[in-house]
Tab-separated table of C-alpha atoms in Angstrom:
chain	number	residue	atom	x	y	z
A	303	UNK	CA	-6.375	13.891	0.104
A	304	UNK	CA	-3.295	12.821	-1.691
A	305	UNK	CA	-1.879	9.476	-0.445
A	306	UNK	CA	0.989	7.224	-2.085
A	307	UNK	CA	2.146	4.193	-0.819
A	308	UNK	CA	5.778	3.032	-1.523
A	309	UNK	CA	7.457	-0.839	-1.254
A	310	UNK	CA	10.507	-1.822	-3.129
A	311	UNK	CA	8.800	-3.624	-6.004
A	312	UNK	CA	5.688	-2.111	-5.789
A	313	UNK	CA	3.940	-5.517	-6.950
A	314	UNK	CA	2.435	-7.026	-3.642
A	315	UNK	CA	1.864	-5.077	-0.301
A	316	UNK	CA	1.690	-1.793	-1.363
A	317	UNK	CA	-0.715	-2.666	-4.175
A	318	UNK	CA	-2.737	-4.610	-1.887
A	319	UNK	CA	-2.900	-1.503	0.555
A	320	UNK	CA	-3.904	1.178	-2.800
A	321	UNK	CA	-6.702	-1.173	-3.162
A	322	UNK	CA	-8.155	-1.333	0.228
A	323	UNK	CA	-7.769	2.683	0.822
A	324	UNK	CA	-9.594	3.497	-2.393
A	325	UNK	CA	-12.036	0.606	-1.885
A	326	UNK	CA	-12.449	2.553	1.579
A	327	UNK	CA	-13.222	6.340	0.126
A	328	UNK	CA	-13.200	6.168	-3.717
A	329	UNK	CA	-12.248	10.127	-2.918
A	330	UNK	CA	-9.078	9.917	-1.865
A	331	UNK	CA	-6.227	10.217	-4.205
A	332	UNK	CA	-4.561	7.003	-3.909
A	333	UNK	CA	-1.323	6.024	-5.693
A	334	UNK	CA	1.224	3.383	-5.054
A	335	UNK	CA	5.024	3.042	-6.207
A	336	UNK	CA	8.256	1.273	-5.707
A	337	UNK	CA	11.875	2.345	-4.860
A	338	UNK	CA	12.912	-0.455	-7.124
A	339	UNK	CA	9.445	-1.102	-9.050
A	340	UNK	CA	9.195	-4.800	-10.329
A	341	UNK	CA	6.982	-3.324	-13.196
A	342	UNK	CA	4.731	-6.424	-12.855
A	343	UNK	CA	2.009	-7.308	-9.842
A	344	UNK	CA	2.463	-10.152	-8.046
A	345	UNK	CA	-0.194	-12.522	-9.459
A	346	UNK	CA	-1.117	-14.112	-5.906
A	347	UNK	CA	-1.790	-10.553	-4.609
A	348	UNK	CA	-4.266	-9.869	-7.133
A	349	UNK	CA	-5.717	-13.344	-6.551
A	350	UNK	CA	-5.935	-12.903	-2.791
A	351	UNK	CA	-7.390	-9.526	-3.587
A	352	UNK	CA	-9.991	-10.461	-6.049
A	353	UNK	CA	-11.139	-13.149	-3.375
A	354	UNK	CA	-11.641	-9.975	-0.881
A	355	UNK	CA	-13.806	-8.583	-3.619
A	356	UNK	CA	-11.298	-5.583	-4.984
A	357	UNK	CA	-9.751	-5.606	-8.325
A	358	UNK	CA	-6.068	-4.652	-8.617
A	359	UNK	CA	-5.412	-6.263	-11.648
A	360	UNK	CA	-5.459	-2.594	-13.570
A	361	UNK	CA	-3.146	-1.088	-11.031
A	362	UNK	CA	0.799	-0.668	-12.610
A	363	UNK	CA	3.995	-1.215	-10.893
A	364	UNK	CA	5.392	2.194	-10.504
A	365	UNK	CA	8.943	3.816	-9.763
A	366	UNK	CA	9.056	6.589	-6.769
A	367	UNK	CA	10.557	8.575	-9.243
A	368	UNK	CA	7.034	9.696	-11.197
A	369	UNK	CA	5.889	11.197	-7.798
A	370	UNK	CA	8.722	13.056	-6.443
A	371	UNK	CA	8.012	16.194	-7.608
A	372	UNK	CA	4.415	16.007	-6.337
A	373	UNK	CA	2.925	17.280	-3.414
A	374	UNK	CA	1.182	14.826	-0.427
A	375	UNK	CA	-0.408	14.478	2.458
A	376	UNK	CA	0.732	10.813	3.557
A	377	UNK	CA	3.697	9.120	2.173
A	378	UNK	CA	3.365	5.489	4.018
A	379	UNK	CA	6.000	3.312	3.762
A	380	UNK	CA	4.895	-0.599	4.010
A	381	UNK	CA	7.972	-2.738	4.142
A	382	UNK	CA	11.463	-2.053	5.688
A	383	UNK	CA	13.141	-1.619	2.367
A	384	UNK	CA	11.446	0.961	1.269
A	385	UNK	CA	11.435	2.510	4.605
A	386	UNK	CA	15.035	2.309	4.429
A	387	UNK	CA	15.612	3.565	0.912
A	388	UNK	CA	12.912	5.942	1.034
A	389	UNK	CA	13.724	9.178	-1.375
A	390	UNK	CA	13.692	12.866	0.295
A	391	UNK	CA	10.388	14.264	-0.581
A	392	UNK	CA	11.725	17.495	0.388
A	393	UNK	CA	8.935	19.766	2.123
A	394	UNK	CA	6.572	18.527	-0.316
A	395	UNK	CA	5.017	15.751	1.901
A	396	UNK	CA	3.011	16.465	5.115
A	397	UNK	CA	3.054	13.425	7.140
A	398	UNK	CA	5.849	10.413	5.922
A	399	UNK	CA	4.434	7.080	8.039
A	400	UNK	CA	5.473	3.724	8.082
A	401	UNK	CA	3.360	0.853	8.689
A	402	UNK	CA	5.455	-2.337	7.812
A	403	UNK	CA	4.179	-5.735	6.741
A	404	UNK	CA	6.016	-8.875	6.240
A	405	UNK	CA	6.610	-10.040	2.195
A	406	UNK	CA	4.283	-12.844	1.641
A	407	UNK	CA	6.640	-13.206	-2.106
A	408	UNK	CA	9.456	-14.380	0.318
A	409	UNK	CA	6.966	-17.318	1.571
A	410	UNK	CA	8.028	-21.126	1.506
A	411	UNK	CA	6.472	-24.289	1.378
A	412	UNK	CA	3.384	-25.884	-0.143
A	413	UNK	CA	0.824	-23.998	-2.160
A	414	UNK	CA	-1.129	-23.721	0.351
A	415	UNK	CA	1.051	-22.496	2.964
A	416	UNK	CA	2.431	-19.508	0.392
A	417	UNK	CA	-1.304	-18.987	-0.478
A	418	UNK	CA	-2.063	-18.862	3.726
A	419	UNK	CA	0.969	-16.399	4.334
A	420	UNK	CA	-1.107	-14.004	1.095
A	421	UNK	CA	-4.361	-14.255	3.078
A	422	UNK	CA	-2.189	-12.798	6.469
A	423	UNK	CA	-1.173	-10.145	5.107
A	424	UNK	CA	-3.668	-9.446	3.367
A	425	UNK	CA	-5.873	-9.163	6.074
A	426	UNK	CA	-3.686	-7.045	8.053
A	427	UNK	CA	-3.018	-4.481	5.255
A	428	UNK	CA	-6.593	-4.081	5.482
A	429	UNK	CA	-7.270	-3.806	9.296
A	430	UNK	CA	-3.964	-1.307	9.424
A	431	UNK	CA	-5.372	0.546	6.532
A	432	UNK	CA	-8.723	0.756	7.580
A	433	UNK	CA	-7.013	2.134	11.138
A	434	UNK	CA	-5.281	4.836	9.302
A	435	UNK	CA	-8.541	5.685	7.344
A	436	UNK	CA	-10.627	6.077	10.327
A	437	UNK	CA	-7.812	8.057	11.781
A	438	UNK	CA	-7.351	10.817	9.002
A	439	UNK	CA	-10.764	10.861	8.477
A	440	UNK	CA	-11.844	11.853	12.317
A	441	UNK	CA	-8.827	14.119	12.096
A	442	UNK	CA	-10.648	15.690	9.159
A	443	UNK	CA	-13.527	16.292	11.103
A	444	UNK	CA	-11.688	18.438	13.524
């Protein structure tokens, strides 16, 4: 199963989420991208990650544009940017879902708030993702 999960900058949420689907069934075909790709990940999202006990640090910060000519099952959209400026996949794309997550990048305050607001979403990137995975894969089984 061919999933690819788009943000804008492709460095934070939908990096986190790549991880925790592939660290869910190694698989699936997981790949992650960015309608305005920052080309870097966010450091504190591979830090929160690593602390979860999956390693992002390999993954790149991709455009949208190296997938559109491929074929998918899921094209999940994590944050309302993306969502917004989300490119026509045109037929080639079976099920286009979004599951939205606030940007823990924009976060404020003391180190330890900004590292708090990483941990949140964190955390429910995971418990969504895990949702979905439990989903497609009892859908699977039909």
């Amino acid at each position: 199963m061919k999933i690819l999960i788009l943000c804008t900058g492709n460095s934070c949420r939908s990096q986190m989420a790549h991880g925790f689907l592939q660290s869910f069934d190694a698989a699936l075909d997981v790949h992650s991208a960015g309608t305005k790709a920052s080309g870097k990940l966010n450091p504190k999202a591979v830090e929160v990650m690593k602390d979860a006990g999956i390693d992002i640090s390999h993954h790149t910060s991709d455009s949208v544009d190296k997938y559109l000519n491929d074929e998918w099952d899921y094209v999940i959209t994590v944050c309302g940017g993306a969502k917004e400026t989300c490119p026509m996949f045109s037929g080639k794309v079976k099920h286009q879902l979004h599951i939205g997550f606030d940007d823990p990048s924009d976060a404020e305050g003391t180190p330890e708030f900004i590292q708090s607001e990483f941990i949140r979403v964190r955390d429910q990137i995971k418990e969504a993702f895990y949702n979905f995975y439990l989903q497609i894969k009892k859908e699977n089984e039909q």
